[in-house]
PDB file of C-alpha atoms in Angstrom:
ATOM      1  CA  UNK A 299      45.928  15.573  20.871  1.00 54.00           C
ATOM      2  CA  UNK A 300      43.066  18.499  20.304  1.00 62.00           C
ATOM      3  CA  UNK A 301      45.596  19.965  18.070  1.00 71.00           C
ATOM      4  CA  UNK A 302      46.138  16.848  15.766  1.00 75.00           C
ATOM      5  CA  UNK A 303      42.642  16.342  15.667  1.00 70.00           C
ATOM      6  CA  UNK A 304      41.433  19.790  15.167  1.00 70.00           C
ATOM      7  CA  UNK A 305      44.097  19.252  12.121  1.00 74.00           C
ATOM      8  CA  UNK A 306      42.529  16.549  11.153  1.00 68.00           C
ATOM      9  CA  UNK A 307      39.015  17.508  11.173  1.00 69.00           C
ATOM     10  CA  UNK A 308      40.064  20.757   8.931  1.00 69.00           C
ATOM     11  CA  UNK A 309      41.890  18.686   6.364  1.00 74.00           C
ATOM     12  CA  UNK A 310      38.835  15.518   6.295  1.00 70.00           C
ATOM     13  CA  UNK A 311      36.107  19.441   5.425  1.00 69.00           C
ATOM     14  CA  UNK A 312      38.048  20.719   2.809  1.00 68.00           C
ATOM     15  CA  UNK A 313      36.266  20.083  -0.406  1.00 68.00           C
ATOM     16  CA  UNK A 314      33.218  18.688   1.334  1.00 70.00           C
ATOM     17  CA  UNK A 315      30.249  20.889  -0.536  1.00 79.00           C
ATOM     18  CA  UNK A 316      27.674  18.591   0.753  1.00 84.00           C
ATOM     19  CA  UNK A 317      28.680  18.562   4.590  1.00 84.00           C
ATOM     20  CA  UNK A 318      28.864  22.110   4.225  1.00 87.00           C
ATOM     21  CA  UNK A 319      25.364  22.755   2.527  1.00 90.00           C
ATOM     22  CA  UNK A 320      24.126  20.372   5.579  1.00 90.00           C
ATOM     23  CA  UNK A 321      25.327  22.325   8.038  1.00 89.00           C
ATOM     24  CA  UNK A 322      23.850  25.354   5.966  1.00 94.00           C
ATOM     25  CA  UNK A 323      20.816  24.309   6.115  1.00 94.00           C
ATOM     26  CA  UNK A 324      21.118  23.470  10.177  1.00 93.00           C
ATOM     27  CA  UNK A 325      22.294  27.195  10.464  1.00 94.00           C
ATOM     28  CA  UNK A 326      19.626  28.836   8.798  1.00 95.00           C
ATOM     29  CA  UNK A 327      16.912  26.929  10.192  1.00 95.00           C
ATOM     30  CA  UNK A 328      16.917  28.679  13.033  1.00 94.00           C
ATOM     31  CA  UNK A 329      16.312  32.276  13.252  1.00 95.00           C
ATOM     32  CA  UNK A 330      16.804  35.668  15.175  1.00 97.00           C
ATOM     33  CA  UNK A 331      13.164  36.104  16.852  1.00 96.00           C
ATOM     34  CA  UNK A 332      12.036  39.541  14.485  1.00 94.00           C
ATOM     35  CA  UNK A 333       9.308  39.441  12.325  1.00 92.00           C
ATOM     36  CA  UNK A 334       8.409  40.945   9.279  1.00 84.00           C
ATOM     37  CA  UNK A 335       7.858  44.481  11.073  1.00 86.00           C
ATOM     38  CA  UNK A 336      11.010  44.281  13.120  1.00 85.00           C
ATOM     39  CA  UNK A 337       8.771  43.131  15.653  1.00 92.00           C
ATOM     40  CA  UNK A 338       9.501  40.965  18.544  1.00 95.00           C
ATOM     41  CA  UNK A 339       8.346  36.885  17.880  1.00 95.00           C
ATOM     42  CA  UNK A 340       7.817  35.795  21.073  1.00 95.00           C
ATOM     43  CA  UNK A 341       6.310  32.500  22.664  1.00 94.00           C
ATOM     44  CA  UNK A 342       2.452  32.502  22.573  1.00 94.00           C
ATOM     45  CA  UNK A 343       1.535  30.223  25.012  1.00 95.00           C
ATOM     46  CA  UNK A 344       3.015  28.386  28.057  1.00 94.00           C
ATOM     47  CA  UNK A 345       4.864  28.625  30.417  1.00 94.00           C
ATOM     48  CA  UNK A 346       7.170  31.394  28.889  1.00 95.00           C
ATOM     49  CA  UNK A 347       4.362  32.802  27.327  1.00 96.00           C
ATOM     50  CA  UNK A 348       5.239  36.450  25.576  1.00 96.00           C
ATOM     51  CA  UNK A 349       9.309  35.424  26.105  1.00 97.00           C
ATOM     52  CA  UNK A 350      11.561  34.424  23.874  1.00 97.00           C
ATOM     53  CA  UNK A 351      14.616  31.985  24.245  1.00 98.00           C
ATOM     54  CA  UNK A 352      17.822  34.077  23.855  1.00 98.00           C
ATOM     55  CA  UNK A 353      20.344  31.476  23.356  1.00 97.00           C
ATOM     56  CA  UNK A 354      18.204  29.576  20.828  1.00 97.00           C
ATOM     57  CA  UNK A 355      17.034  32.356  18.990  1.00 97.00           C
ATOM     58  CA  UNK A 356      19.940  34.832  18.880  1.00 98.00           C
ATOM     59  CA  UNK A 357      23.287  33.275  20.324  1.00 98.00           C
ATOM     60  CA  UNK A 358      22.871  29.573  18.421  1.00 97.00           C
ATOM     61  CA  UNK A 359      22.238  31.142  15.170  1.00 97.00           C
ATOM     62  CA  UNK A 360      25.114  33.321  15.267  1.00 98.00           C
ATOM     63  CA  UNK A 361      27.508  30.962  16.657  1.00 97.00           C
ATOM     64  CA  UNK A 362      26.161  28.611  13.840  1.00 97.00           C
ATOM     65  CA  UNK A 363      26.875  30.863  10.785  1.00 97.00           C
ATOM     66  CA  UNK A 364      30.347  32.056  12.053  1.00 97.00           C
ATOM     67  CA  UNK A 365      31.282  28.525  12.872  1.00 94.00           C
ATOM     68  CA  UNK A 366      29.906  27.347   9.185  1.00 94.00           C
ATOM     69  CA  UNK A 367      32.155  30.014   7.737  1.00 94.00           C
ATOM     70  CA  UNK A 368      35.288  29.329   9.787  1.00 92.00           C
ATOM     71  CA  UNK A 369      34.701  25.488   8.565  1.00 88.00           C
ATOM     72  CA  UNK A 370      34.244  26.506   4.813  1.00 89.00           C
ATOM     73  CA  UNK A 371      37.969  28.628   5.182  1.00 88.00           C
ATOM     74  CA  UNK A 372      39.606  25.647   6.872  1.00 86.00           C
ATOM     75  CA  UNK A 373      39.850  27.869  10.411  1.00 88.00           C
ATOM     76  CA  UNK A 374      42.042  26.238  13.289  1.00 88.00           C
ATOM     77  CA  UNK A 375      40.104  29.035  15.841  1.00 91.00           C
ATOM     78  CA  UNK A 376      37.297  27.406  17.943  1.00 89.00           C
ATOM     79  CA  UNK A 377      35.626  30.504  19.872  1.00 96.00           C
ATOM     80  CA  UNK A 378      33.414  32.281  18.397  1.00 97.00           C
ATOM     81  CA  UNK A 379      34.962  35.847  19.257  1.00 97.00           C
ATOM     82  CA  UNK A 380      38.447  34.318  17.420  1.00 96.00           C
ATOM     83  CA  UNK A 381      36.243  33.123  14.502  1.00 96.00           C
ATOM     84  CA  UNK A 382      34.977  36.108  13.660  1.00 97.00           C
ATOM     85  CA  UNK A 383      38.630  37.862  13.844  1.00 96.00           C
ATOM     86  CA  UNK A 384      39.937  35.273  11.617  1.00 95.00           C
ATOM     87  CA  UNK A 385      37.144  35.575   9.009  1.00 95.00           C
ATOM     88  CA  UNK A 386      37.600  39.446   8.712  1.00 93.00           C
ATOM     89  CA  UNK A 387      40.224  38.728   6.699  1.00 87.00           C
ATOM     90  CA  UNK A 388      39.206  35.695   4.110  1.00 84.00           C
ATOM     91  CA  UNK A 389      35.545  36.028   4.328  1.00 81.00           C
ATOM     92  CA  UNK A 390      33.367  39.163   2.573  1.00 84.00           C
ATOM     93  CA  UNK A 391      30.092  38.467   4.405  1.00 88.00           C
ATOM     94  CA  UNK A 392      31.937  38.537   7.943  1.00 91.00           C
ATOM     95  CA  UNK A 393      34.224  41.350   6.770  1.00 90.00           C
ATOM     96  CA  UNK A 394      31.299  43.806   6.301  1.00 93.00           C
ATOM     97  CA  UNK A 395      29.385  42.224   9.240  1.00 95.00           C
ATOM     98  CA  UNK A 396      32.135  41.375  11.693  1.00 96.00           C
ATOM     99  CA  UNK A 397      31.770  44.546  14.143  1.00 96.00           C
ATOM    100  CA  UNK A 398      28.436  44.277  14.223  1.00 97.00           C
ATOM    101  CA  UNK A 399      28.783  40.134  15.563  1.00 98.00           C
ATOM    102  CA  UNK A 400      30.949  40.603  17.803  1.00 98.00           C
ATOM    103  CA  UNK A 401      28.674  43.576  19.276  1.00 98.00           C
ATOM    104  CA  UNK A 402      25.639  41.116  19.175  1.00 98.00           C
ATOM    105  CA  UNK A 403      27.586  38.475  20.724  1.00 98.00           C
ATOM    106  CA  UNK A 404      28.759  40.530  23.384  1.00 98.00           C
ATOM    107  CA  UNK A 405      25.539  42.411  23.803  1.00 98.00           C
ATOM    108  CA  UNK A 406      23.203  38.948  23.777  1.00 98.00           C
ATOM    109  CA  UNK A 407      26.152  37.197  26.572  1.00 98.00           C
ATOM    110  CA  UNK A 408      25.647  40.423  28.650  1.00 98.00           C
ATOM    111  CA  UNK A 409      21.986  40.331  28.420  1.00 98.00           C
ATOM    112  CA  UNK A 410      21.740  36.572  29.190  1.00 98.00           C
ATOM    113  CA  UNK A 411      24.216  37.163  32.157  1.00 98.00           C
ATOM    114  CA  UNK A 412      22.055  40.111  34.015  1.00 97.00           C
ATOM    115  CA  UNK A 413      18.941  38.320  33.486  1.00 97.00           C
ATOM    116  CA  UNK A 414      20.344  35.132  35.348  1.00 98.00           C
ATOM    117  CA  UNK A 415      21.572  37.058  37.764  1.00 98.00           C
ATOM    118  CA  UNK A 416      18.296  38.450  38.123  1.00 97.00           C
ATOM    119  CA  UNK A 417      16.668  35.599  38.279  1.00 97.00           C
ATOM    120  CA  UNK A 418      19.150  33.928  40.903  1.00 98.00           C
ATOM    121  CA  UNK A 419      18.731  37.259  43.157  1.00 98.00           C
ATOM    122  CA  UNK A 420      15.409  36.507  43.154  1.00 97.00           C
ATOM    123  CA  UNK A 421      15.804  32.847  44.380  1.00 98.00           C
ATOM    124  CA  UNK A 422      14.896  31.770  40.747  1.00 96.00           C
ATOM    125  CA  UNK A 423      16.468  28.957  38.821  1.00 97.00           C
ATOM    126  CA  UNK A 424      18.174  30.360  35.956  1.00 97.00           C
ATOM    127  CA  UNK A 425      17.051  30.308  32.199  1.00 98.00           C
ATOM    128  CA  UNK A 426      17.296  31.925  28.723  1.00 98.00           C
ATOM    129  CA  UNK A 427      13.862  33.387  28.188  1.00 98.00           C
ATOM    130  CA  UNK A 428      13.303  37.211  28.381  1.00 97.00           C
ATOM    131  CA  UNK A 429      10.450  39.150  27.842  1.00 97.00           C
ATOM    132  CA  UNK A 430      11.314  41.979  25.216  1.00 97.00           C
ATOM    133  CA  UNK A 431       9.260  44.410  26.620  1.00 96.00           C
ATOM    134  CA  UNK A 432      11.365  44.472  29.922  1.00 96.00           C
ATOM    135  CA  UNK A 433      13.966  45.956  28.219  1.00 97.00           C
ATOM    136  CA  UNK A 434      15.024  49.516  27.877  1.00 97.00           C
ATOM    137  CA  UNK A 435      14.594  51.054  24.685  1.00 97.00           C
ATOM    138  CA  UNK A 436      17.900  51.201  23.594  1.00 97.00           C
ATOM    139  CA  UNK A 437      18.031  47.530  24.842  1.00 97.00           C
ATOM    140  CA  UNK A 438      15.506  47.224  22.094  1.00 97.00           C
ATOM    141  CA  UNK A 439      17.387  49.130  19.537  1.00 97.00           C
ATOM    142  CA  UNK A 440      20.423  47.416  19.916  1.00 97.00           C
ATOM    143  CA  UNK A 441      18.826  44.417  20.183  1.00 97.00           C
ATOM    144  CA  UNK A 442      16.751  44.631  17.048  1.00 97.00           C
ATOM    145  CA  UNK A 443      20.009  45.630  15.215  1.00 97.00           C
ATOM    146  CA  UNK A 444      22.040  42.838  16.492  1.00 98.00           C
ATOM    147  CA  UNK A 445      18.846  40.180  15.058  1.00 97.00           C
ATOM    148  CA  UNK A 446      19.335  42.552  12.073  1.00 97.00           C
ATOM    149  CA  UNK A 447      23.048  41.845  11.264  1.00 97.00           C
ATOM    150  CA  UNK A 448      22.662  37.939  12.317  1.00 98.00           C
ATOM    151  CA  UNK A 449      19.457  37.493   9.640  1.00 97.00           C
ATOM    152  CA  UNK A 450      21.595  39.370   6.952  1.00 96.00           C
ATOM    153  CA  UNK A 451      24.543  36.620   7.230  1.00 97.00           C
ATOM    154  CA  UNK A 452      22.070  33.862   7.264  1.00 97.00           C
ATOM    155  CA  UNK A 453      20.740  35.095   4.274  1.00 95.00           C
ATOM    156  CA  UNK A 454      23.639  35.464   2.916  1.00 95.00           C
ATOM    157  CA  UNK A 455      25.040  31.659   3.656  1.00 95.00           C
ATOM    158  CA  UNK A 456      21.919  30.341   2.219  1.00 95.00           C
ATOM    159  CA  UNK A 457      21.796  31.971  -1.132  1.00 94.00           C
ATOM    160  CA  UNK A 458      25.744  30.790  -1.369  1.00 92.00           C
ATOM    161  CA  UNK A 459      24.362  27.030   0.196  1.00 92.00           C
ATOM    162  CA  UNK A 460      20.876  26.804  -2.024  1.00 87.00           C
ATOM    163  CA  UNK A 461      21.761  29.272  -5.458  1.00 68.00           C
ATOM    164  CA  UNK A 462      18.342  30.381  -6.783  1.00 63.00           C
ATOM    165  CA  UNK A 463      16.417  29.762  -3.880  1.00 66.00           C
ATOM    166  CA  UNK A 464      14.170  32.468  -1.501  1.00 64.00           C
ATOM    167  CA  UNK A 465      13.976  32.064   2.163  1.00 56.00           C
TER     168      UNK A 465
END
């Protein structure tokens, strides 16, 4: 039944411009947390005050963009890892970007797994947010890189979504 209806679904997208340039817009709306410096945007008040939310700012965004390109080729695959794979070979923006997803993908689920561990050690309940400046440097790096390559393929899916426009 997932099959037919995975089927289904693929064959009801293709040639829909305007449910593709809707979910666009949903997958550039939100964005890796660097600012204009490469700097860190974190929360400035609250409860997570100085953190920032690690699925919602870096593993949403890329999941969204991969996903909105594996809809646009008419893609059977449904995890994100097998997306990416798949696009490598039909899609130029996730050709020249795909190692560097699948290392932020990887390197954000890792990061998001030792800090809930961490947190559950400590006889914490579990969440997304990290503070940036916990991390090692080359956490940073990598980090910084991996926002990097995400913000690139954004951009990239919203000048093909909205021709002519600036972000």
């Amino acid at each position: 039944l997932g099959g037919l209806l995975k089927a289904h679904l693929l064959q009801a997208l293709a040639g829909q411009s305007i449910f593709l340039k809707k979910m666009a817009d949903l997958a550039v709306s939100v964005r890796p947390p660097l600012g204009f410096f490469k700097t860190f945007v974190v929360l400035r008040s609250g409860e997570h005050k100085d953190q920032l939310d690690l699925k919602k700012k870096c593993i949403t965004p890329l999941i969204n963009v991969v996903r909105l390109y594996s809809l646009q080729e008419g893609l059977p695959e449904t995890s994100t890892l097998e997306r990416i794979h798949a696009l490598r070979e039909g899609n130029t923006v996730i050709r020249e970007f795909a190692d560097e997803l699948v290392q932020a993908y990887e390197f954000f689920l890792l990061l998001r797994i030792h800090h809930q561990y961490d947190q559950i050690q400590a006889g914490a309940a579990p969440d997304n947010f990290i503070n940036p400046k916990e991390l090692s440097n080359l956490q940073k790096r990598i980090f910084r890189d991996s926002c990097q390559a995400i913000s690139t393929v954004l951009d990239s899916a919203f000048r093909q979504y909205n021709p002519g426009m600036r972000l």
